[in-house]
């Protein structure tokens, strides 16, 4: 059975492939043209299910399993922002860099140099007969500097709990061990094996 990823985010594709080596993973853009999915859910779980259902429907193939990831960063000093709006924090069509610098500026405006924060990942799995969702979290702090170029998105400003370097500086193996995405995927793999 094909496991199709309902994401257009290359950073996610890279990480999910590295975390699920036992599965044949195909980004949906290799099967059909990418299309816009309106993520209008109230939380990560709803948005992950919206993406997985939309791609399942568009593929028009009852034999596929579709997996979607909806994720983001929540910063305590900003009352949990940007949260589910992480991908469009600096506006529609914003790049990862635009979003990162907007978040740095927003924290600086609070006259602090850092804040506790966490990443959330919701993973949804949709098949012909079933729909599942699981979550993972990674806690740490965000700083008002971008350090390193590993990972993607907000990683250059995020220091995981217990570390003194950002995810932009730490190696891929460390993020693989700690990340919100790997924790959610460990749960998702139990569902995939059952399917
Ligand atoms: P898809 O909807 O196509 O999957 P997207 O980038 O729009 O791609 P989301 O709506 O889930 O995905 O937004 C997630 C954003 O949160 C992402 O663009 C990053 O800015 C941020 N993010 C999520 N996980 C991250 C991680 O592991 N490291 C850094 N930033 C992350």
Coordinates of N, CA, C and O in Angstrom, one line a residue, residues 34-185:
X34 N 0.1 19.9 -7.5 CA -0.1 20.5 -6.1 C -1.3 21.4 -6.2 O -1.5 22.0 -7.3
X35 N -2.1 21.5 -5.2 CA -3.3 22.4 -5.2 C -3.4 23.0 -3.8 O -2.8 22.5 -2.8
X36 N -4.1 24.2 -3.8 CA -4.2 24.9 -2.5 C -5.2 24.2 -1.6 O -6.3 23.9 -2.1
X37 N -4.9 24.0 -0.4 CA -5.8 23.5 0.6 C -6.1 24.5 1.6 O -5.2 25.1 2.2
X38 N -7.4 24.9 1.8 CA -7.7 25.9 2.8 C -7.7 25.3 4.2 O -8.5 24.4 4.5
X39 N -6.7 25.8 5.0 CA -6.6 25.2 6.3 C -7.3 26.1 7.3 O -6.8 27.0 7.9
X40 N -8.6 25.9 7.4 CA -9.5 26.7 8.2 C -9.9 26.1 9.5 O -11.0 26.5 10.1
X41 N -9.2 25.1 9.9 CA -9.5 24.4 11.2 C -9.1 25.3 12.4 O -8.4 26.3 12.2
X42 N -9.7 24.9 13.6 CA -9.4 25.7 14.8 C -8.1 25.3 15.5 O -7.6 25.9 16.4
X43 N -7.6 24.1 15.1 CA -6.4 23.6 15.8 C -5.6 22.8 14.8 O -6.0 22.5 13.7
X44 N -4.4 22.3 15.3 CA -3.5 21.5 14.5 C -4.1 20.3 14.0 O -4.0 19.9 12.8
X45 N -4.9 19.6 14.9 CA -5.5 18.3 14.5 C -6.5 18.5 13.4 O -6.4 17.8 12.4
X46 N -7.3 19.5 13.5 CA -8.3 19.7 12.4 C -7.6 20.0 11.1 O -8.0 19.5 10.1
X47 N -6.6 20.9 11.1 CA -5.9 21.2 9.9 C -5.2 20.0 9.3 O -5.2 19.9 8.1
X48 N -4.6 19.2 10.1 CA -4.0 18.0 9.6 C -5.0 17.1 8.9 O -4.8 16.5 7.8
X49 N -6.2 16.9 9.6 CA -7.2 16.1 9.0 C -7.8 16.7 7.7 O -8.0 16.0 6.7
X50 N -7.9 18.0 7.6 CA -8.4 18.7 6.4 C -7.4 18.4 5.3 O -7.8 18.1 4.1
X51 N -6.1 18.5 5.5 CA -5.1 18.3 4.4 C -5.1 16.8 4.0 O -5.1 16.5 2.8
X52 N -5.2 15.9 5.0 CA -5.1 14.5 4.6 C -6.4 14.1 3.8 O -6.3 13.4 2.8
X53 N -7.6 14.6 4.2 CA -8.8 14.3 3.5 C -8.8 14.8 2.1 O -9.2 14.2 1.2
X54 N -8.3 16.1 2.0 CA -8.3 16.8 0.7 C -7.5 16.0 -0.3 O -7.8 15.8 -1.5
X55 N -6.3 15.6 0.2 CA -5.4 14.8 -0.8 C -5.9 13.4 -1.0 O -5.9 13.0 -2.2
X56 N -6.5 12.8 0.0 CA -7.1 11.4 -0.3 C -8.2 11.5 -1.4 O -8.2 10.8 -2.3
X57 N -9.0 12.6 -1.3 CA -10.1 12.7 -2.2 C -9.5 13.0 -3.6 O -10.0 12.4 -4.6
X58 N -8.5 13.9 -3.7 CA -8.0 14.3 -5.0 C -7.3 13.2 -5.7 O -7.2 13.1 -6.9
X59 N -6.7 12.2 -4.9 CA -5.9 11.1 -5.5 C -6.9 10.1 -6.2 O -6.5 9.5 -7.1
X60 N -8.1 10.1 -5.7 CA -9.1 9.2 -6.3 C -8.6 7.7 -6.4 O -8.7 7.1 -7.4
X61 N -8.0 7.2 -5.3 CA -7.4 5.9 -5.3 C -7.7 5.3 -3.9 O -7.1 5.7 -3.0
X62 N -8.6 4.3 -3.9 CA -9.0 3.8 -2.6 C -7.9 3.0 -1.9 O -8.1 2.7 -0.7
X63 N -6.9 2.7 -2.6 CA -5.8 1.9 -1.9 C -4.7 2.6 -1.3 O -3.8 2.0 -0.7
X64 N -4.8 4.0 -1.3 CA -3.7 4.7 -0.7 C -4.0 5.0 0.8 O -5.1 5.0 1.3
X65 N -2.9 5.2 1.6 CA -3.0 5.8 2.9 C -2.3 7.2 2.8 O -1.2 7.3 2.2
X66 N -3.1 8.2 3.3 CA -2.5 9.5 3.2 C -2.2 10.0 4.6 O -2.9 9.8 5.5
X67 N -1.0 10.6 4.7 CA -0.5 11.1 6.0 C -0.2 12.6 5.8 O 0.4 13.1 4.9
X68 N -0.8 13.4 6.7 CA -0.5 14.9 6.7 C 0.0 15.3 8.1 O -0.2 14.7 9.1
X69 N 0.8 16.4 8.0 CA 1.4 17.0 9.2 C 1.0 18.4 9.3 O 1.2 19.2 8.3
X70 N 0.3 18.8 10.4 CA 0.1 20.2 10.6 C 0.9 20.6 11.9 O 0.7 20.0 12.9
X71 N 1.7 21.6 11.8 CA 2.6 21.9 12.9 C 2.9 23.4 13.0 O 2.5 24.2 12.2
X72 N 3.5 23.8 14.1 CA 3.8 25.2 14.3 C 4.5 25.4 15.6 O 4.6 24.5 16.4
X73 N 4.8 26.7 15.9 CA 5.5 27.1 17.1 C 4.6 28.0 17.9 O 4.0 28.9 17.3
X74 N 4.6 27.8 19.2 CA 3.8 28.7 20.1 C 4.8 29.3 21.1 O 5.5 28.6 21.8
X75 N 4.7 30.6 21.2 CA 5.7 31.4 22.0 C 4.9 32.0 23.2 O 4.0 32.7 23.1
X76 N 5.4 31.7 24.4 CA 4.7 32.0 25.6 C 4.5 33.5 25.8 O 3.4 34.0 26.1
X77 N 5.6 34.3 25.5 CA 5.5 35.8 25.7 C 4.5 36.4 24.7 O 4.0 37.5 24.9
X78 N 4.2 35.7 23.7 CA 3.2 36.2 22.7 C 1.9 35.4 22.8 O 1.1 35.4 21.8
X79 N 1.6 34.9 24.0 CA 0.4 34.2 24.3 C 0.1 33.1 23.3 O -1.1 32.9 22.9
X80 N 1.1 32.4 23.0 CA 1.0 31.2 22.1 C 1.0 31.5 20.6 O 0.9 30.5 19.8
X81 N 1.2 32.7 20.2 CA 1.4 33.0 18.8 C 2.7 32.5 18.3 O 3.6 32.4 19.1
X82 N 2.9 32.2 17.0 CA 1.9 32.2 15.9 C 1.1 30.9 15.9 O 0.1 30.9 15.2
X83 N 1.5 29.8 16.6 CA 0.6 28.7 16.7 C 0.2 28.1 15.3 O 1.1 27.9 14.4
X84 N -1.1 27.9 15.1 CA -1.6 27.3 13.8 C -1.3 28.3 12.6 O -1.4 27.8 11.5
X85 N -0.9 29.5 12.9 CA -0.6 30.4 11.8 C 0.9 30.5 11.5 O 1.3 31.5 10.8
X86 N 1.6 29.6 12.0 CA 3.1 29.7 11.8 C 3.6 29.8 10.4 O 4.5 30.5 10.1
X87 N 2.9 29.1 9.5 CA 3.4 29.1 8.1 C 3.1 30.5 7.4 O 3.7 30.8 6.4
X88 N 2.1 31.2 7.9 CA 1.7 32.5 7.3 C 1.8 33.7 8.2 O 1.1 34.6 8.1
X89 N 2.7 33.5 9.2 CA 2.9 34.6 10.2 C 3.2 35.9 9.6 O 2.6 37.0 10.0
X90 N 4.0 36.0 8.6 CA 4.4 37.2 8.0 C 3.5 37.5 6.7 O 3.9 38.3 5.9
X91 N 2.4 36.8 6.7 CA 1.5 37.1 5.5 C 1.4 35.9 4.6 O 2.3 35.1 4.6
X92 N 0.4 36.0 3.7 CA 0.2 34.9 2.7 C 1.4 34.9 1.8 O 1.9 36.0 1.4
X93 N 2.0 33.8 1.5 CA 3.1 33.7 0.6 C 4.5 34.0 1.3 O 5.5 34.1 0.6
X94 N 4.4 34.2 2.6 CA 5.7 34.5 3.3 C 6.7 33.3 3.2 O 6.2 32.1 3.2
X95 N 8.0 33.6 3.2 CA 9.0 32.5 3.2 C 9.3 32.2 4.6 O 9.0 33.0 5.6
X96 N 10.0 31.1 4.8 CA 10.4 30.7 6.2 C 11.2 31.8 6.8 O 11.1 32.1 8.0
X97 N 12.1 32.5 6.0 CA 12.9 33.6 6.5 C 12.1 34.8 7.0 O 12.3 35.4 8.0
X98 N 11.1 35.1 6.2 CA 10.2 36.2 6.6 C 9.5 35.9 7.9 O 9.4 36.8 8.8
X99 N 9.0 34.7 8.0 CA 8.3 34.3 9.3 C 9.3 34.4 10.5 O 8.9 34.9 11.5
X100 N 10.5 33.8 10.3 CA 11.5 33.8 11.4 C 11.8 35.2 11.8 O 11.8 35.5 13.0
X101 N 12.0 36.1 10.9 CA 12.4 37.5 11.3 C 11.2 38.2 11.9 O 11.4 39.1 12.8
X102 N 10.0 37.9 11.4 CA 8.9 38.6 12.1 C 8.7 38.1 13.5 O 8.4 38.9 14.4
X103 N 9.0 36.8 13.7 CA 8.9 36.3 15.1 C 10.0 36.9 16.0 O 9.7 37.3 17.2
X104 N 11.2 37.0 15.5 CA 12.3 37.7 16.2 C 11.9 39.1 16.6 O 12.0 39.5 17.8
X105 N 11.3 39.9 15.7 CA 10.9 41.2 15.9 C 9.8 41.3 17.0 O 9.8 42.2 17.8
X106 N 8.8 40.4 16.9 CA 7.7 40.4 17.8 C 8.2 40.2 19.2 O 7.7 40.8 20.2
X107 N 9.2 39.3 19.4 CA 9.7 39.0 20.7 C 10.5 40.2 21.2 O 10.4 40.6 22.4
X108 N 11.3 40.8 20.3 CA 12.1 42.0 20.7 C 11.2 43.1 21.2 O 11.5 43.9 22.1
X109 N 10.0 43.3 20.6 CA 9.1 44.3 20.9 C 8.6 44.2 22.4 O 8.1 45.1 23.0
X110 N 8.7 43.0 22.9 CA 8.3 42.7 24.3 C 9.5 43.1 25.3 O 9.4 42.8 26.5
X111 N 10.6 43.6 24.7 CA 11.8 43.9 25.5 C 12.4 42.8 26.3 O 12.8 42.9 27.4
X112 N 12.3 41.6 25.6 CA 13.0 40.4 26.2 C 13.9 39.8 25.1 O 13.8 40.1 23.9
X113 N 14.9 39.0 25.6 CA 15.8 38.4 24.6 C 15.5 36.9 24.3 O 16.0 36.3 23.4
X114 N 14.5 36.4 25.1 CA 14.1 35.0 24.9 C 12.8 34.8 25.5 O 12.3 35.6 26.3
X115 N 12.2 33.7 25.2 CA 10.9 33.3 25.8 C 10.8 31.8 25.7 O 11.3 31.1 24.7
X116 N 10.1 31.2 26.7 CA 9.8 29.8 26.5 C 8.8 29.6 25.4 O 8.0 30.5 25.0
X117 N 8.9 28.4 24.7 CA 8.1 28.2 23.5 C 8.0 26.7 23.3 O 8.8 25.9 23.9
X118 N 7.1 26.3 22.5 CA 7.1 24.8 22.1 C 6.6 24.7 20.7 O 5.8 25.5 20.2
X119 N 7.1 23.6 20.1 CA 6.5 23.2 18.8 C 5.5 22.1 19.0 O 5.6 21.3 19.9
X120 N 4.5 22.1 18.1 CA 3.4 21.1 18.1 C 3.4 20.5 16.7 O 3.5 21.2 15.7
X121 N 3.2 19.1 16.6 CA 2.9 18.5 15.3 C 1.7 17.6 15.5 O 1.7 16.8 16.4
X122 N 0.7 17.8 14.7 CA -0.4 16.9 14.6 C -0.2 16.1 13.3 O 0.0 16.7 12.2
X123 N -0.3 14.8 13.4 CA -0.2 13.9 12.2 C -1.6 13.3 12.0 O -2.2 12.7 12.9
X124 N -2.1 13.4 10.8 CA -3.4 12.8 10.5 C -3.1 11.7 9.5 O -2.3 11.8 8.6
X125 N -3.9 10.6 9.6 CA -3.8 9.4 8.7 C -5.2 9.2 8.2 O -6.1 9.0 9.0
X126 N -5.4 9.2 6.9 CA -6.7 8.9 6.3 C -6.6 7.8 5.3 O -5.7 7.7 4.4
X127 N -7.5 6.8 5.4 CA -7.6 5.7 4.5 C -9.1 5.7 4.0 O -9.9 6.5 4.5
X128 N -9.4 4.7 3.2 CA -10.8 4.6 2.7 C -11.8 4.5 3.9 O -12.8 5.1 3.9
X129 N -11.4 3.7 4.9 CA -12.3 3.4 5.9 C -12.1 4.1 7.2 O -12.9 4.0 8.2
X130 N -10.9 4.8 7.4 CA -10.6 5.3 8.7 C -9.8 6.6 8.7 O -9.3 7.0 7.7
X131 N -9.9 7.3 9.8 CA -9.2 8.6 10.0 C -8.6 8.6 11.4 O -9.4 8.3 12.4
X132 N -7.4 8.9 11.5 CA -6.7 8.9 12.8 C -5.9 10.2 13.0 O -5.6 10.9 12.0
X133 N -5.6 10.6 14.3 CA -4.7 11.7 14.5 C -3.9 11.5 15.8 O -4.5 10.9 16.7
X134 N -2.7 11.9 15.7 CA -1.8 11.8 16.9 C -1.0 13.2 17.0 O -0.9 13.9 16.0
X135 N -0.4 13.4 18.2 CA 0.3 14.6 18.4 C 1.7 14.4 19.0 O 1.9 13.4 19.6
X136 N 2.6 15.3 18.8 CA 3.9 15.3 19.5 C 4.3 16.8 19.8 O 3.9 17.7 19.1
X137 N 5.1 17.0 20.9 CA 5.5 18.3 21.3 C 7.0 18.3 21.5 O 7.6 17.3 22.0
X138 N 7.6 19.5 21.3 CA 9.0 19.7 21.7 C 9.1 21.1 22.4 O 8.7 22.1 21.8
X139 N 9.5 21.1 23.7 CA 9.6 22.3 24.5 C 11.0 22.9 24.5 O 12.0 22.1 24.3
X140 N 11.1 24.2 24.7 CA 12.4 24.8 24.7 C 12.2 26.3 24.8 O 11.3 26.8 25.4
X141 N 13.2 27.1 24.2 CA 13.0 28.5 24.2 C 13.4 29.1 22.9 O 14.2 28.5 22.1
X142 N 12.8 30.3 22.6 CA 13.2 31.0 21.4 C 14.0 32.2 21.8 O 13.8 32.8 22.8
X143 N 15.0 32.5 20.9 CA 15.9 33.6 21.2 C 15.7 34.6 20.0 O 15.2 34.3 19.0
X144 N 16.2 35.9 20.3 CA 16.0 36.9 19.2 C 17.2 37.0 18.3 O 17.5 38.1 17.8
X145 N 17.7 35.8 17.9 CA 18.8 35.7 17.0 C 18.5 34.5 16.1 O 18.0 33.5 16.6
X146 N 19.0 34.5 14.9 CA 18.9 33.3 14.0 C 20.3 32.7 13.9 O 21.2 33.4 13.4
X147 N 20.5 31.5 14.5 CA 21.8 30.9 14.5 C 21.8 29.5 13.8 O 21.0 28.7 14.2
X148 N 22.7 29.3 12.8 CA 22.8 28.1 12.1 C 21.8 28.0 11.0 O 20.9 28.7 10.9
X149 N 22.1 27.0 10.1 CA 21.2 26.9 8.9 C 20.7 25.5 8.7 O 20.2 25.1 7.7
X150 N 20.7 24.7 9.8 CA 20.1 23.3 9.7 C 18.6 23.4 9.9 O 18.1 24.4 10.4
X151 N 17.9 22.3 9.6 CA 16.5 22.2 9.9 C 15.8 23.1 8.9 O 16.2 23.3 7.8
X152 N 14.7 23.7 9.3 CA 13.9 24.6 8.5 C 13.1 25.5 9.4 O 13.1 25.4 10.6
X153 N 12.3 26.4 8.7 CA 11.4 27.3 9.5 C 12.0 28.0 10.6 O 13.0 28.8 10.4
X154 N 11.5 27.9 11.8 CA 11.9 28.6 13.0 C 13.1 28.0 13.7 O 13.5 28.4 14.8
X155 N 13.7 26.9 13.2 CA 14.7 26.2 13.9 C 16.0 27.0 14.3 O 16.5 26.8 15.3
X156 N 16.4 28.0 13.4 CA 17.6 28.8 13.8 C 17.4 29.6 15.1 O 18.3 30.1 15.7
X157 N 16.1 29.8 15.6 CA 15.9 30.6 16.8 C 15.4 29.7 18.0 O 15.1 30.3 19.0
X158 N 15.3 28.4 17.8 CA 14.7 27.5 18.8 C 15.8 26.7 19.5 O 16.5 25.9 18.8
X159 N 15.9 26.8 20.8 CA 16.8 26.0 21.6 C 16.0 25.0 22.4 O 15.2 25.3 23.2
X160 N 16.2 23.6 22.1 CA 15.4 22.6 22.8 C 15.8 22.6 24.3 O 17.0 22.9 24.6
X161 N 14.9 22.3 25.1 CA 15.1 22.2 26.6 C 16.3 21.3 26.8 O 16.4 20.2 26.3
X162 N 17.3 21.7 27.7 CA 18.4 20.9 28.0 C 19.6 21.2 27.1 O 20.7 20.5 27.3
X163 N 19.5 22.0 26.1 CA 20.6 22.3 25.1 C 20.9 23.7 25.2 O 20.2 24.6 25.7
X164 N 22.1 24.1 24.6 CA 22.5 25.5 24.6 C 22.8 26.0 23.2 O 23.4 27.0 23.0
X165 N 22.3 25.2 22.2 CA 22.4 25.6 20.8 C 21.0 25.5 20.1 O 20.2 24.7 20.6
X166 N 20.9 26.2 19.1 CA 19.6 26.2 18.3 C 19.5 24.9 17.5 O 20.5 24.3 17.2
X167 N 18.3 24.6 17.0 CA 18.1 23.5 16.1 C 18.8 23.8 14.8 O 19.1 22.9 14.0
X168 N 19.1 25.1 14.5 CA 19.8 25.4 13.3 C 21.3 25.0 13.4 O 22.0 24.8 12.4
X169 N 21.8 24.9 14.7 CA 23.2 24.5 14.9 C 23.3 23.0 15.2 O 24.4 22.5 14.9
X170 N 22.3 22.4 15.8 CA 22.5 21.0 16.2 C 22.3 20.1 15.0 O 21.7 20.5 14.0
X171 N 22.9 18.9 15.1 CA 22.9 18.0 13.9 C 21.5 17.4 13.7 O 20.7 17.4 14.6
X172 N 21.3 16.9 12.5 CA 19.9 16.3 12.2 C 19.5 15.2 13.1 O 18.4 15.1 13.5
X173 N 20.5 14.4 13.6 CA 20.2 13.3 14.5 C 19.6 13.8 15.8 O 18.7 13.1 16.3
X174 N 20.1 14.9 16.3 CA 19.6 15.4 17.5 C 18.1 15.9 17.3 O 17.2 15.5 18.1
X175 N 17.8 16.6 16.3 CA 16.4 17.0 16.0 C 15.5 15.7 15.8 O 14.4 15.7 16.3
X176 N 16.1 14.7 15.2 CA 15.3 13.5 14.9 C 14.9 12.9 16.2 O 13.8 12.3 16.4
X177 N 15.8 12.9 17.2 CA 15.5 12.3 18.5 C 14.5 13.1 19.3 O 13.7 12.5 20.0
X178 N 14.6 14.4 19.2 CA 13.8 15.3 20.1 C 12.5 15.8 19.6 O 11.6 16.3 20.3
X179 N 12.3 15.8 18.3 CA 11.3 16.7 17.7 C 9.9 16.3 17.9 O 9.6 15.1 18.1
X180 N 9.0 17.3 17.9 CA 7.6 17.1 17.9 C 7.1 16.2 16.8 O 6.3 15.3 17.0
X181 N 7.8 16.3 15.6 CA 7.4 15.5 14.5 C 7.8 14.0 14.7 O 7.0 13.1 14.4
X182 N 9.0 13.8 15.3 CA 9.4 12.4 15.5 C 8.5 11.8 16.6 O 8.1 10.6 16.5
X183 N 8.1 12.5 17.6 CA 7.3 12.0 18.7 C 5.9 11.6 18.1 O 5.3 10.5 18.4
X184 N 5.3 12.5 17.3 CA 4.0 12.2 16.7 C 4.1 11.0 15.7 O 3.3 10.1 15.7
X185 N 5.3 11.0 14.9 CA 5.4 9.9 14.0 C 5.6 8.5 14.6 O 5.2 7.5 14.1

